[in-house]
PDB file of C-alpha atoms and ligand atoms in Angstrom:
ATOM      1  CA  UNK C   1     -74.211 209.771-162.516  1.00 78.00           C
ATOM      2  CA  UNK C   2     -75.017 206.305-160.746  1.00 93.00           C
ATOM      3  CA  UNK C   3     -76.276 203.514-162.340  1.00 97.00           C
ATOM      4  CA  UNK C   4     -78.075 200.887-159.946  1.00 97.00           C
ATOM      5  CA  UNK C   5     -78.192 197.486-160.891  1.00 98.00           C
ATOM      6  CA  UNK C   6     -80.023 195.161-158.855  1.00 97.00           C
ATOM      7  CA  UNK C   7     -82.649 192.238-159.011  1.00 92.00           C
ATOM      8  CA  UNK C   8     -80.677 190.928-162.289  1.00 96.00           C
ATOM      9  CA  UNK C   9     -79.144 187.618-161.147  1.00 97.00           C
ATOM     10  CA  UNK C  10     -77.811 185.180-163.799  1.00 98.00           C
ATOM     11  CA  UNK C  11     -76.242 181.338-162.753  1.00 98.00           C
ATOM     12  CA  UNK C  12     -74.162 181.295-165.724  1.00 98.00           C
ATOM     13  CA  UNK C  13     -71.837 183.979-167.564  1.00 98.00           C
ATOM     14  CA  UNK C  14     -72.462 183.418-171.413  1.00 98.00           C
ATOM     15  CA  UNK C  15     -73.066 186.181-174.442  1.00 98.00           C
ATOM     16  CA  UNK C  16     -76.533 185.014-174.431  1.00 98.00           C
ATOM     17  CA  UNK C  17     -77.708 186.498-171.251  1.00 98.00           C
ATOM     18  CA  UNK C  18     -80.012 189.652-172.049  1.00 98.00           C
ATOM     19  CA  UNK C  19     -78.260 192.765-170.802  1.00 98.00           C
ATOM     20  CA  UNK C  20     -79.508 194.090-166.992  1.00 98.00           C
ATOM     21  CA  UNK C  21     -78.778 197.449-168.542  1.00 98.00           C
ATOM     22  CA  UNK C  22     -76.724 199.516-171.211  1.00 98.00           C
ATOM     23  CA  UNK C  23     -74.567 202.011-170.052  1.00 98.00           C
ATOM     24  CA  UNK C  24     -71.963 204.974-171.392  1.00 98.00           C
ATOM     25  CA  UNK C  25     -68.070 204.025-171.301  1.00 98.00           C
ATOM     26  CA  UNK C  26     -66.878 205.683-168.156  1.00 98.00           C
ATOM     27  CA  UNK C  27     -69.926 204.796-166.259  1.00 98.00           C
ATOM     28  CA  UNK C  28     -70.207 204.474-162.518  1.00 98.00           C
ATOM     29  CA  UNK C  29     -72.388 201.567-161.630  1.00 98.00           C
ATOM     30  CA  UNK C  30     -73.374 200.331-158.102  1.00 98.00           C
ATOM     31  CA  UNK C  31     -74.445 196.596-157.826  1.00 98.00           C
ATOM     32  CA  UNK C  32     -75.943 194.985-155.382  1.00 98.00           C
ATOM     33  CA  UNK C  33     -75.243 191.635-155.007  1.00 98.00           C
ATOM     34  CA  UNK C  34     -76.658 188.525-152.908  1.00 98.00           C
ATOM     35  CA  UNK C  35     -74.383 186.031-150.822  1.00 98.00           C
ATOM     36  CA  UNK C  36     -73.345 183.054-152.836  1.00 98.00           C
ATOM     37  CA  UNK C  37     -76.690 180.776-150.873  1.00 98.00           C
ATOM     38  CA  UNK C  38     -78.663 183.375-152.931  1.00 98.00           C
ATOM     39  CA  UNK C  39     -79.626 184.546-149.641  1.00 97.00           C
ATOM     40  CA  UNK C  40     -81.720 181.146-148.782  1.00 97.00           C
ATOM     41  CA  UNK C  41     -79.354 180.745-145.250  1.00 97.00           C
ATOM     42  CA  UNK C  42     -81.691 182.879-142.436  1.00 96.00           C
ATOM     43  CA  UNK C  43     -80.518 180.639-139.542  1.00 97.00           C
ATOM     44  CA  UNK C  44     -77.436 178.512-138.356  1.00 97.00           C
ATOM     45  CA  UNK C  45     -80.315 175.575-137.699  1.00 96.00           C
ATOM     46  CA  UNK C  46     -80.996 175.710-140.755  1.00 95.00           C
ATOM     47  CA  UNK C  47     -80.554 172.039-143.066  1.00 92.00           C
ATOM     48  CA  UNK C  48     -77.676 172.958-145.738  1.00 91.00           C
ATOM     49  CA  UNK C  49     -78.875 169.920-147.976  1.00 89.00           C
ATOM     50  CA  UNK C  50     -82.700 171.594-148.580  1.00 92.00           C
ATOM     51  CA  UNK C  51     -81.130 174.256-150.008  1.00 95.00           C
ATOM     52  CA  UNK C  52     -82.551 175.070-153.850  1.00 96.00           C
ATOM     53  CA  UNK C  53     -78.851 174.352-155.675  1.00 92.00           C
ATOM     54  CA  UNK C  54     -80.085 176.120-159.093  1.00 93.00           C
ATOM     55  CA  UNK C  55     -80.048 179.356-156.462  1.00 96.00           C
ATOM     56  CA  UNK C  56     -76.308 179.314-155.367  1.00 96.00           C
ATOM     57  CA  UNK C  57     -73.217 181.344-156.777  1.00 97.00           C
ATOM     58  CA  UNK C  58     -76.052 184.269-157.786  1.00 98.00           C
ATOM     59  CA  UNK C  59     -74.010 187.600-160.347  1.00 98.00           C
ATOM     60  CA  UNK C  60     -76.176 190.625-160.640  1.00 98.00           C
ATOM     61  CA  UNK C  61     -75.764 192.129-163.978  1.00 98.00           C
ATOM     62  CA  UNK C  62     -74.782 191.325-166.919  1.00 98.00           C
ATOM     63  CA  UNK C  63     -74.330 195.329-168.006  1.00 98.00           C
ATOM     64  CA  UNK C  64     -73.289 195.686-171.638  1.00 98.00           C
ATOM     65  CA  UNK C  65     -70.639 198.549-171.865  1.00 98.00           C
ATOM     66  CA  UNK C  66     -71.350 200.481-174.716  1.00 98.00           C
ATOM     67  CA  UNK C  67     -68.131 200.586-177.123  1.00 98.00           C
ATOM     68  CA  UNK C  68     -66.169 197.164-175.942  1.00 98.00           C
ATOM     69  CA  UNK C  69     -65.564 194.444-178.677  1.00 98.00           C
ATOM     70  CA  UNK C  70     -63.994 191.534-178.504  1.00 98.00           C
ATOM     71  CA  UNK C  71     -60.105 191.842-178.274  1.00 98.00           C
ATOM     72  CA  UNK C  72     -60.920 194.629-175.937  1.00 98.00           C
ATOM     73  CA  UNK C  73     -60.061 195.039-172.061  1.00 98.00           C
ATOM     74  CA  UNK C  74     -62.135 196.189-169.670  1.00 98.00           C
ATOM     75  CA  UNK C  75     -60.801 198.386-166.983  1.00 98.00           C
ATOM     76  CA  UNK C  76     -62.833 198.250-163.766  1.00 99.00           C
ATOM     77  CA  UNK C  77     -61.894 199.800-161.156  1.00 98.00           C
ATOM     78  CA  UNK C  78     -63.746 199.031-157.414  1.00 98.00           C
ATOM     79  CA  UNK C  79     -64.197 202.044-155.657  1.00 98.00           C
ATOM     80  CA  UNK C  80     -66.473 200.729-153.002  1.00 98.00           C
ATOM     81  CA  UNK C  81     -67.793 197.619-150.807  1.00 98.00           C
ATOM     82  CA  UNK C  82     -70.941 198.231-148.809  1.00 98.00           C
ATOM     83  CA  UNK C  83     -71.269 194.420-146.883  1.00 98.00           C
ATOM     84  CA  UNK C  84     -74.471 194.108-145.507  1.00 98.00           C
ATOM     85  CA  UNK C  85     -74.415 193.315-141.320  1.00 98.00           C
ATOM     86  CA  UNK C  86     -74.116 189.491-141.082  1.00 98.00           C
ATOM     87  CA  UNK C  87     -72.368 186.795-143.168  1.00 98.00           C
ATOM     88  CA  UNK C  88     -72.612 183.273-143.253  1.00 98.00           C
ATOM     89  CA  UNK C  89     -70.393 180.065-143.524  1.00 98.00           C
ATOM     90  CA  UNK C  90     -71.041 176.608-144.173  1.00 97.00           C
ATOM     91  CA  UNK C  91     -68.881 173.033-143.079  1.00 96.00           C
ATOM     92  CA  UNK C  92     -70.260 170.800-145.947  1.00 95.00           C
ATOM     93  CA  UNK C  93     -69.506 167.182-146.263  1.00 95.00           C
ATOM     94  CA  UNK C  94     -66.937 166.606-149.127  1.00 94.00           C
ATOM     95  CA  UNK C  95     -66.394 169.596-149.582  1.00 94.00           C
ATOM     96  CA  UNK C  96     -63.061 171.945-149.471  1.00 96.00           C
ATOM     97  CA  UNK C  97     -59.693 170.380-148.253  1.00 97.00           C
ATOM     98  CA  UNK C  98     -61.018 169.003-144.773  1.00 97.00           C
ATOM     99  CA  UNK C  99     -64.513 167.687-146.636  1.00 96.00           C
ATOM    100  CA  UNK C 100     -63.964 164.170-146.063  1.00 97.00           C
ATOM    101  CA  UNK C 101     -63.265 164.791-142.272  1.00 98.00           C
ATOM    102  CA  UNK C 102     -66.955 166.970-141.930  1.00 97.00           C
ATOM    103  CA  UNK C 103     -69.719 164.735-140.419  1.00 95.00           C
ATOM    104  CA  UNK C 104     -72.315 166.376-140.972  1.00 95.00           C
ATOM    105  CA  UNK C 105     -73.208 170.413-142.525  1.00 95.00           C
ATOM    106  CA  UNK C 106     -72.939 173.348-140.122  1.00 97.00           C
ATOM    107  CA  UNK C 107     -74.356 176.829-140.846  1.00 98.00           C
ATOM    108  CA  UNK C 108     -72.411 179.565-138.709  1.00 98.00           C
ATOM    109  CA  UNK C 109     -74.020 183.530-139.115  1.00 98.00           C
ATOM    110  CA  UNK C 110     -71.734 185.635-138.066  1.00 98.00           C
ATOM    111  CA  UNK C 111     -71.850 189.568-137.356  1.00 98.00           C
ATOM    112  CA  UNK C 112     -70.061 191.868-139.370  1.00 98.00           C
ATOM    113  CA  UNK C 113     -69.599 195.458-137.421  1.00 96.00           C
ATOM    114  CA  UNK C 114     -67.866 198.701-138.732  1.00 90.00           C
ATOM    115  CA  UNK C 115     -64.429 197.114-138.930  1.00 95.00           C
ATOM    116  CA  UNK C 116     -64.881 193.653-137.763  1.00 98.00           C
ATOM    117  CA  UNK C 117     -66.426 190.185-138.169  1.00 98.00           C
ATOM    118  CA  UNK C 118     -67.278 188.430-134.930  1.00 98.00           C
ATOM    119  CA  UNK C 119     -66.362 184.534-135.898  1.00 98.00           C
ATOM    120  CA  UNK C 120     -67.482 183.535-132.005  1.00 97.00           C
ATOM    121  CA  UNK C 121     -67.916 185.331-129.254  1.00 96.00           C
ATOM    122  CA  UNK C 122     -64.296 186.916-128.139  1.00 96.00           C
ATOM    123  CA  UNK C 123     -62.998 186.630-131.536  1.00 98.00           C
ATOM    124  CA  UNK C 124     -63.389 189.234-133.750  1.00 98.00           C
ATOM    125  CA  UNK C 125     -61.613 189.261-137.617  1.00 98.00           C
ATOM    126  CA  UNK C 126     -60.563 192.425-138.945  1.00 98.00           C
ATOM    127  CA  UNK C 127     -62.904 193.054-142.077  1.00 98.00           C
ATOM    128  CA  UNK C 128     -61.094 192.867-145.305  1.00 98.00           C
ATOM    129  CA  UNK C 129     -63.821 193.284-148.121  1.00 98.00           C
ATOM    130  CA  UNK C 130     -63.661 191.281-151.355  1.00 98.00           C
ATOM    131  CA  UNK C 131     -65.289 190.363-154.269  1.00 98.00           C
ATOM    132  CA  UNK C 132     -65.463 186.703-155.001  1.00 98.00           C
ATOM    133  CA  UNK C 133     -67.250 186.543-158.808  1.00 98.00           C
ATOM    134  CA  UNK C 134     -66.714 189.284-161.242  1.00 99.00           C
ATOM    135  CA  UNK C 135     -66.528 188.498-164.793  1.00 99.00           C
ATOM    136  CA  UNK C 136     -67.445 189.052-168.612  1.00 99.00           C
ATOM    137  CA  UNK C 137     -69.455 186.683-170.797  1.00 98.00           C
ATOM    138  CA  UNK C 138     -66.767 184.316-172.107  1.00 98.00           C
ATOM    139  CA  UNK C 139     -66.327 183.722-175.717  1.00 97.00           C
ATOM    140  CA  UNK C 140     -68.734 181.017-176.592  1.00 95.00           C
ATOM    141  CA  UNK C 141     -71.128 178.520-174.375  1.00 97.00           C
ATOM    142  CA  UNK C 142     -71.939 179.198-170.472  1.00 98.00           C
ATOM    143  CA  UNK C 143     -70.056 178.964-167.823  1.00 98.00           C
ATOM    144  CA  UNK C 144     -71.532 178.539-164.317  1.00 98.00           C
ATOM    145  CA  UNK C 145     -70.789 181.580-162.277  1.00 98.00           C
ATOM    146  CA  UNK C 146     -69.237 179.094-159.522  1.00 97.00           C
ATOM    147  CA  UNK C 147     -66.257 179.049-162.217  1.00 98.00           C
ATOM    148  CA  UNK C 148     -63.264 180.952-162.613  1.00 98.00           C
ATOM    149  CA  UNK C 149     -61.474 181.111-165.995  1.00 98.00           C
ATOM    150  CA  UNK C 150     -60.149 183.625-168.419  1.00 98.00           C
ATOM    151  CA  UNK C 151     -63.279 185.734-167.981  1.00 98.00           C
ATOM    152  CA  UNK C 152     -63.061 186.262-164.530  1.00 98.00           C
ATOM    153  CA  UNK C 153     -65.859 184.257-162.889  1.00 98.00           C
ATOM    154  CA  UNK C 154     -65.044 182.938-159.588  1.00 98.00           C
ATOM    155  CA  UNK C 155     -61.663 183.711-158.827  1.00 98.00           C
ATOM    156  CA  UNK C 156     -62.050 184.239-155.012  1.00 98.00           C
ATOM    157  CA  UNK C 157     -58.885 186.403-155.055  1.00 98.00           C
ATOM    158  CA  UNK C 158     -58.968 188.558-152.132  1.00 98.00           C
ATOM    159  CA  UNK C 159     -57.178 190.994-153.643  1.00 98.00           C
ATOM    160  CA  UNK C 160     -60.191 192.447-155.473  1.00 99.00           C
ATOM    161  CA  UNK C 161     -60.831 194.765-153.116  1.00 98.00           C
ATOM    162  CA  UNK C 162     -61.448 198.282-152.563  1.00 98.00           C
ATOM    163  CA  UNK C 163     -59.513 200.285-154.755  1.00 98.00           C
ATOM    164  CA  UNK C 164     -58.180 197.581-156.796  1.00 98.00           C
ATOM    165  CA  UNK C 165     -58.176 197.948-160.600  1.00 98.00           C
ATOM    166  CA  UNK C 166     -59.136 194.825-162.531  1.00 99.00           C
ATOM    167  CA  UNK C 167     -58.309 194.284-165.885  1.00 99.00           C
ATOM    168  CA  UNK C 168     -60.178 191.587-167.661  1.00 99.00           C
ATOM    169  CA  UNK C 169     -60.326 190.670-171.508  1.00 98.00           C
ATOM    170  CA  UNK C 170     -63.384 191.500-173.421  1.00 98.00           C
ATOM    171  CA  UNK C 171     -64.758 188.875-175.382  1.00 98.00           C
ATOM    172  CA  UNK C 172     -68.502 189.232-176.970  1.00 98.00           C
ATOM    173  CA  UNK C 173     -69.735 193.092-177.515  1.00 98.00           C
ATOM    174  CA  UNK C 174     -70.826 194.622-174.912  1.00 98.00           C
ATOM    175  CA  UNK C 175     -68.614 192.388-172.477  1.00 98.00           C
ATOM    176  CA  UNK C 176     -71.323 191.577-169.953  1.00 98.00           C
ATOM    177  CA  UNK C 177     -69.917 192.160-167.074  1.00 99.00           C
ATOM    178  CA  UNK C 178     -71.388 190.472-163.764  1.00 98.00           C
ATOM    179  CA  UNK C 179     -70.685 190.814-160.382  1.00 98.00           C
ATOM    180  CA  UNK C 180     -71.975 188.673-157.472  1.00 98.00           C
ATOM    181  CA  UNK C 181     -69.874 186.364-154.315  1.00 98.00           C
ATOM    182  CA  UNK C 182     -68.688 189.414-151.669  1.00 98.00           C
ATOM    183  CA  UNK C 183     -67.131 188.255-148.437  1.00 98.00           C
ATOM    184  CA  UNK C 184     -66.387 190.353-145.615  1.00 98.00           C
ATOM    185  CA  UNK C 185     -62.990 188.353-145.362  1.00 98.00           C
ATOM    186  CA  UNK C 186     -61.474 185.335-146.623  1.00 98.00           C
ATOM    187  CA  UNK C 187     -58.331 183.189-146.253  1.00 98.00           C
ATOM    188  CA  UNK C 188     -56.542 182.592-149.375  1.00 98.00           C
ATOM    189  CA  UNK C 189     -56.834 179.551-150.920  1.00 98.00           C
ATOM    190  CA  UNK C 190     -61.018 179.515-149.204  1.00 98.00           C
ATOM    191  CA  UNK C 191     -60.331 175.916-147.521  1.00 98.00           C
ATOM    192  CA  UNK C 192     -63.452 175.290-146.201  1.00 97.00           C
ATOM    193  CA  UNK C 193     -65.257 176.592-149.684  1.00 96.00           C
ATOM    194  CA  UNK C 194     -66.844 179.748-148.434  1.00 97.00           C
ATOM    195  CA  UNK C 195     -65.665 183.121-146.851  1.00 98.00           C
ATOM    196  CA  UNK C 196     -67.391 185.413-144.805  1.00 98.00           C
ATOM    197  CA  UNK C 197     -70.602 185.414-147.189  1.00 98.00           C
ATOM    198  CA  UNK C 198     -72.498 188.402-147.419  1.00 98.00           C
ATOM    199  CA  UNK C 199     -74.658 190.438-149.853  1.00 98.00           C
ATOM    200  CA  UNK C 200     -73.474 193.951-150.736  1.00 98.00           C
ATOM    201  CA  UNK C 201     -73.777 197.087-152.951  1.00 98.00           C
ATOM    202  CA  UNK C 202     -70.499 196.896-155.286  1.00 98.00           C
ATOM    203  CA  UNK C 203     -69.758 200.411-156.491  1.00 98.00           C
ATOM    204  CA  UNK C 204     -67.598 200.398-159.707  1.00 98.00           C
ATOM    205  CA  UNK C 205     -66.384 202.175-162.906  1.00 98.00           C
ATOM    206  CA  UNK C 206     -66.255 200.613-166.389  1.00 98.00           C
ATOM    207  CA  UNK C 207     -63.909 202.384-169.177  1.00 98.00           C
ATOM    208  CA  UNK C 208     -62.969 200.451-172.058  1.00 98.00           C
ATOM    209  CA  UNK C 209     -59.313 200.325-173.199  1.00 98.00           C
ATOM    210  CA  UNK C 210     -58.457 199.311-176.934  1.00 98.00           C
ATOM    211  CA  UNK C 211     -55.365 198.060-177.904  1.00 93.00           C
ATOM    212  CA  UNK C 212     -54.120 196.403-174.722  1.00 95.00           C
ATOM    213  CA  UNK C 213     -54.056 192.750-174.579  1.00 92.00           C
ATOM    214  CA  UNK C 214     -54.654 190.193-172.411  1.00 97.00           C
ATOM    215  CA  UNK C 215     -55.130 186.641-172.378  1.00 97.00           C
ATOM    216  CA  UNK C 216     -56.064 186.421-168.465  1.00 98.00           C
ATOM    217  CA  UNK C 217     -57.764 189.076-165.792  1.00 99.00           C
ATOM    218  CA  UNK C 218     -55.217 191.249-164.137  1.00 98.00           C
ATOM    219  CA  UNK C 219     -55.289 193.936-161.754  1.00 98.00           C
ATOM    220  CA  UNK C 220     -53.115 196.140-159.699  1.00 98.00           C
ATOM    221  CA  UNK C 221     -53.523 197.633-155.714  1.00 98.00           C
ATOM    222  CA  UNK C 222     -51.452 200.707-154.930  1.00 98.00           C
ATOM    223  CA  UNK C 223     -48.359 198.607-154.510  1.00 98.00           C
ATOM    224  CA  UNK C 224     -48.665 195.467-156.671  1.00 98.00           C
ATOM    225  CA  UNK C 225     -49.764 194.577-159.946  1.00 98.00           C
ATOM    226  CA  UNK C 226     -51.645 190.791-160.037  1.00 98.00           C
ATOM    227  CA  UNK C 227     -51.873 188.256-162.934  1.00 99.00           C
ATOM    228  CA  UNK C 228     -54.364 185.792-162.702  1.00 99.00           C
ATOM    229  CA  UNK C 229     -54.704 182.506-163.806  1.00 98.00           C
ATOM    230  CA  UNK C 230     -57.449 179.600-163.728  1.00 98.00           C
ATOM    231  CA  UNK C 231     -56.459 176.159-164.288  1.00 98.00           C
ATOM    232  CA  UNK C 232     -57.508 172.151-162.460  1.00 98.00           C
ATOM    233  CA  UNK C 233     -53.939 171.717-161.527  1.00 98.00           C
ATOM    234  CA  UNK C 234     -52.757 174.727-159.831  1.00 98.00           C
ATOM    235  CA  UNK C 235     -49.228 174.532-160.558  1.00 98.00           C
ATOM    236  CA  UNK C 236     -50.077 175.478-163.841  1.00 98.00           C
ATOM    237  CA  UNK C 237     -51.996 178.168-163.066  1.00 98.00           C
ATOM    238  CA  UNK C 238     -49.338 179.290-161.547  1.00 98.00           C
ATOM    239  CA  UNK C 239     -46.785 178.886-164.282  1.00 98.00           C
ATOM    240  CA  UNK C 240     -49.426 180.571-166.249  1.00 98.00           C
ATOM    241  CA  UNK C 241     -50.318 183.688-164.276  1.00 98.00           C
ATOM    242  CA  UNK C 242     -46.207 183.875-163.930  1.00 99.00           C
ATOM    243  CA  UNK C 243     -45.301 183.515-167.825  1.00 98.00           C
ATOM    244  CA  UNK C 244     -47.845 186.352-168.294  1.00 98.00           C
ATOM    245  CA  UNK C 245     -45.926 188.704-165.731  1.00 98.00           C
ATOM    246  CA  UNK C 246     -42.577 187.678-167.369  1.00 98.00           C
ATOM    247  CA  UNK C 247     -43.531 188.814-171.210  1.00 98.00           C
ATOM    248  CA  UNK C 248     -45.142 192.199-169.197  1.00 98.00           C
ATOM    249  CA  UNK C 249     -41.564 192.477-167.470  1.00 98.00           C
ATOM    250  CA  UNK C 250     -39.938 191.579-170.541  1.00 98.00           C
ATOM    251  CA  UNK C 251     -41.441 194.004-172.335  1.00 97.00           C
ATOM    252  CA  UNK C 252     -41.697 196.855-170.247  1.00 97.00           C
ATOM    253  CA  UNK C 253     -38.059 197.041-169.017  1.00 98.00           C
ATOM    254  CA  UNK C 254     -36.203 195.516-172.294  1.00 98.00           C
ATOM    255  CA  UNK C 255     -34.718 192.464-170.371  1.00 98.00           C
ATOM    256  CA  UNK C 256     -34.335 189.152-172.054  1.00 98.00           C
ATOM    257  CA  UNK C 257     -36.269 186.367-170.570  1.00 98.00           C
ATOM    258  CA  UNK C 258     -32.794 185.195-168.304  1.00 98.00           C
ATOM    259  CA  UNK C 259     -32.683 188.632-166.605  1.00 98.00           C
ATOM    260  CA  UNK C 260     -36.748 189.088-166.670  1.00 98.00           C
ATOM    261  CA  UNK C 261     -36.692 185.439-165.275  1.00 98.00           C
ATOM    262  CA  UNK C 262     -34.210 186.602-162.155  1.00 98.00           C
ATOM    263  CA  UNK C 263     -35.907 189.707-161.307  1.00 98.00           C
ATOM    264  CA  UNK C 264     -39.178 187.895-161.018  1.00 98.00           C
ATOM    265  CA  UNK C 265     -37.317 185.218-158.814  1.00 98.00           C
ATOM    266  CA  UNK C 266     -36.478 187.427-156.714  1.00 98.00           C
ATOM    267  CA  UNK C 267     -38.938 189.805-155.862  1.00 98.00           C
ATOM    268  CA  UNK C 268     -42.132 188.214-157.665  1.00 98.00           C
ATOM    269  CA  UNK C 269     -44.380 186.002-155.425  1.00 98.00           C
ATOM    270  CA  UNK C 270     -46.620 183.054-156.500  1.00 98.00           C
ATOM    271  CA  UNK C 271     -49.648 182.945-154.639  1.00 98.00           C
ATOM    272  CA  UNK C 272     -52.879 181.147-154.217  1.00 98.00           C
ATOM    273  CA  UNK C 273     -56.179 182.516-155.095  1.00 98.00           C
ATOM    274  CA  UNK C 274     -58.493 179.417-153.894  1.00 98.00           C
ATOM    275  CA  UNK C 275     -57.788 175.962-154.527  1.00 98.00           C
ATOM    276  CA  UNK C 276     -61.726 174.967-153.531  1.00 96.00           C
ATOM    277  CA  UNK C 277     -63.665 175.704-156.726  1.00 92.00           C
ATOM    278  CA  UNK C 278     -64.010 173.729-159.867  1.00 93.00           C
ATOM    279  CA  UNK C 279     -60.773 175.141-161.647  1.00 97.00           C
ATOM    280  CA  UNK C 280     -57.640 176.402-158.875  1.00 98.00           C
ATOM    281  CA  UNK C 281     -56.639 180.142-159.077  1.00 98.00           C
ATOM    282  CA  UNK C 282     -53.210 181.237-158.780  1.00 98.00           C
ATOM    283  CA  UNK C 283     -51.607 185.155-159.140  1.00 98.00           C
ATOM    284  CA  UNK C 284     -48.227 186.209-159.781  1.00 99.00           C
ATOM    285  CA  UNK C 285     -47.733 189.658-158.544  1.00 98.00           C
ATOM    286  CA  UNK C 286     -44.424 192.424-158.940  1.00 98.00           C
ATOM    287  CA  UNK C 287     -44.088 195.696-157.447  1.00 98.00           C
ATOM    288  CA  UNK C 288     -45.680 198.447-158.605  1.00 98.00           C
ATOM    289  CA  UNK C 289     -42.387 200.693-158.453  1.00 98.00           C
ATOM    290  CA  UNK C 290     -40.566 198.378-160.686  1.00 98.00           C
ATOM    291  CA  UNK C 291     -43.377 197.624-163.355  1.00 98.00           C
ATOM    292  CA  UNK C 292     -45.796 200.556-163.093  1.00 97.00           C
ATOM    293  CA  UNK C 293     -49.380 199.885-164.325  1.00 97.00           C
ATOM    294  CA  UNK C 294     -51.085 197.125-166.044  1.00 97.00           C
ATOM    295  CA  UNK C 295     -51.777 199.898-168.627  1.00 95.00           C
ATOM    296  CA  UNK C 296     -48.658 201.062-170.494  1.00 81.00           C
TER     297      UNK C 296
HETATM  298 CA1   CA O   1     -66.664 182.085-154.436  1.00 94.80          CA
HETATM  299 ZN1   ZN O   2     -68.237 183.261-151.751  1.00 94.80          ZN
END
């Protein structure tokens, strides 16, 4: 059974926001989820400026998970991205890494076909789905859902994906979880501030684990497992995102942190999530075939 959650949109990710719905552990939920404009961007003439700003970095949800407390984790695994058939981009003055060079906004819609996104005319970028905000409520106050932190929020990390498994700590009851931001494919570190924004329908399943920890999301593809960090100076969300994959290596294979340290120097990589939003996201990420799952 399918649950659909749509029409819900919340600005901020807090354990205030009513519950979209309450669902069953184990449940299969399909969102569907507006571009990060909150779908205000109909055509490339259009004045960037006029749009309403209380309407941008939209989450469908929250969905209260029936069972998860605080201390909890909550698996969710994303089984499917449906993009819709056009995305957009925006060039905004003083904003991303080039922001002081723009002149003046620039809207760009761009096609998205089965496999592809046509950028320009002639050249085509293969599609590679992604999910830019998913998160819980955090543990106290609001946080706008154009921030990434512990919680999840906007991470931008394009390996959320389909048929990545994200782990991400549970902190109110019910978690809250919230999903919102897909792009039909984005660079990492998002330079320019957006990807290829598009709406979508997100289908996922929730199951709640107890007695895992984590401090940070995580997830895992079929070959890597990911920590994640959030911090204003990415270094340290690196170091972060990399201590967290040490203890788990530590752990997991009995080394002390000299050897734990060496193995993660040599086949761990340090990469950049996006370095464009209000807090900089790093992940750390190991083999699979050395570490195994996020879930012992
Ligand atoms: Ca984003
Ligand atoms: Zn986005």
């Amino acid at each position: 059974m399918e649950t659909l959650i749509s029409g819900n949109r919340i600005y901020h990710m807090s354990g205030e926001n009513p519950p979209a719905a309450r669902v069953p552990d184990g449940s299969r939920l399909v969102f569907e989820t507006e571009d990060c404009f909150g779908g205000q961007i109909t055509r490339e003439d259009q004045a960037i400026e006029a749009l309403d700003w209380e309407r941008i970095n939209p989450a469908t949800g929250p969905v209260w998970v029936e069972g998860a407390q605080p201390g909890d984790v909550l698996r969710v695994t994303i089984e499917k991205i449906q993009l819709a058939d056009h995305g957009t981009m925006a060039a905004v003055p003083d904003s991303g890494i080039f922001g002081s060079r723009v002149q003046a906004s620039r809207i760009k819609i761009l096609p998205i076909r089965e496999d592809e996104v046509e950028f320009r005319p002639g050249l085509t970028l293969p599609l590679r789905p992604m999910i830019g905000v998913i998160g819980v409520a955090p543990a106290e106050g609001k946080i706008p859902c154009g921030t990434p932190g512990s919680h999840g929020g906007n991470m931008d990390n394009t390996r959320i994906g389909e048929g990545t498994v994200l782990y991400l700590p549970v902190f109110v009851p019910g978690a809250l979880l919230a999903i919102g931001d897909v792009h039909a494919c984005m660079g990492d570190g998002e330079v320019m501030v957006t990807g290829v924004e598009t709406s979508a329908q997100v289908t996922v399943t929730v199951k709640v684990l107890k007695g895992m920890t984590l401090r940070d999301p995580a997830l895992e593809t079929a070959d890597r497992l990911y920590a994640v960090a959030s911090h204003t100076d990415l270094s340290q969300a690196i170091h972060t995102a990399a201590s967290a994959m040490l203890e788990l290596t530590m752990e997991r294979l009995g080394m002390d942190l000299e050897e734990a340290g060496m193995l993660l120097s040599a086949c761990g990589n340090a990469e950049v999530c996006q370095i464009v939003d209000p807090l900089s996201t790093a992940r750390f990420s190991m083999p699979r075939k050395i570490l195994g799952s996020w879930q012992a």
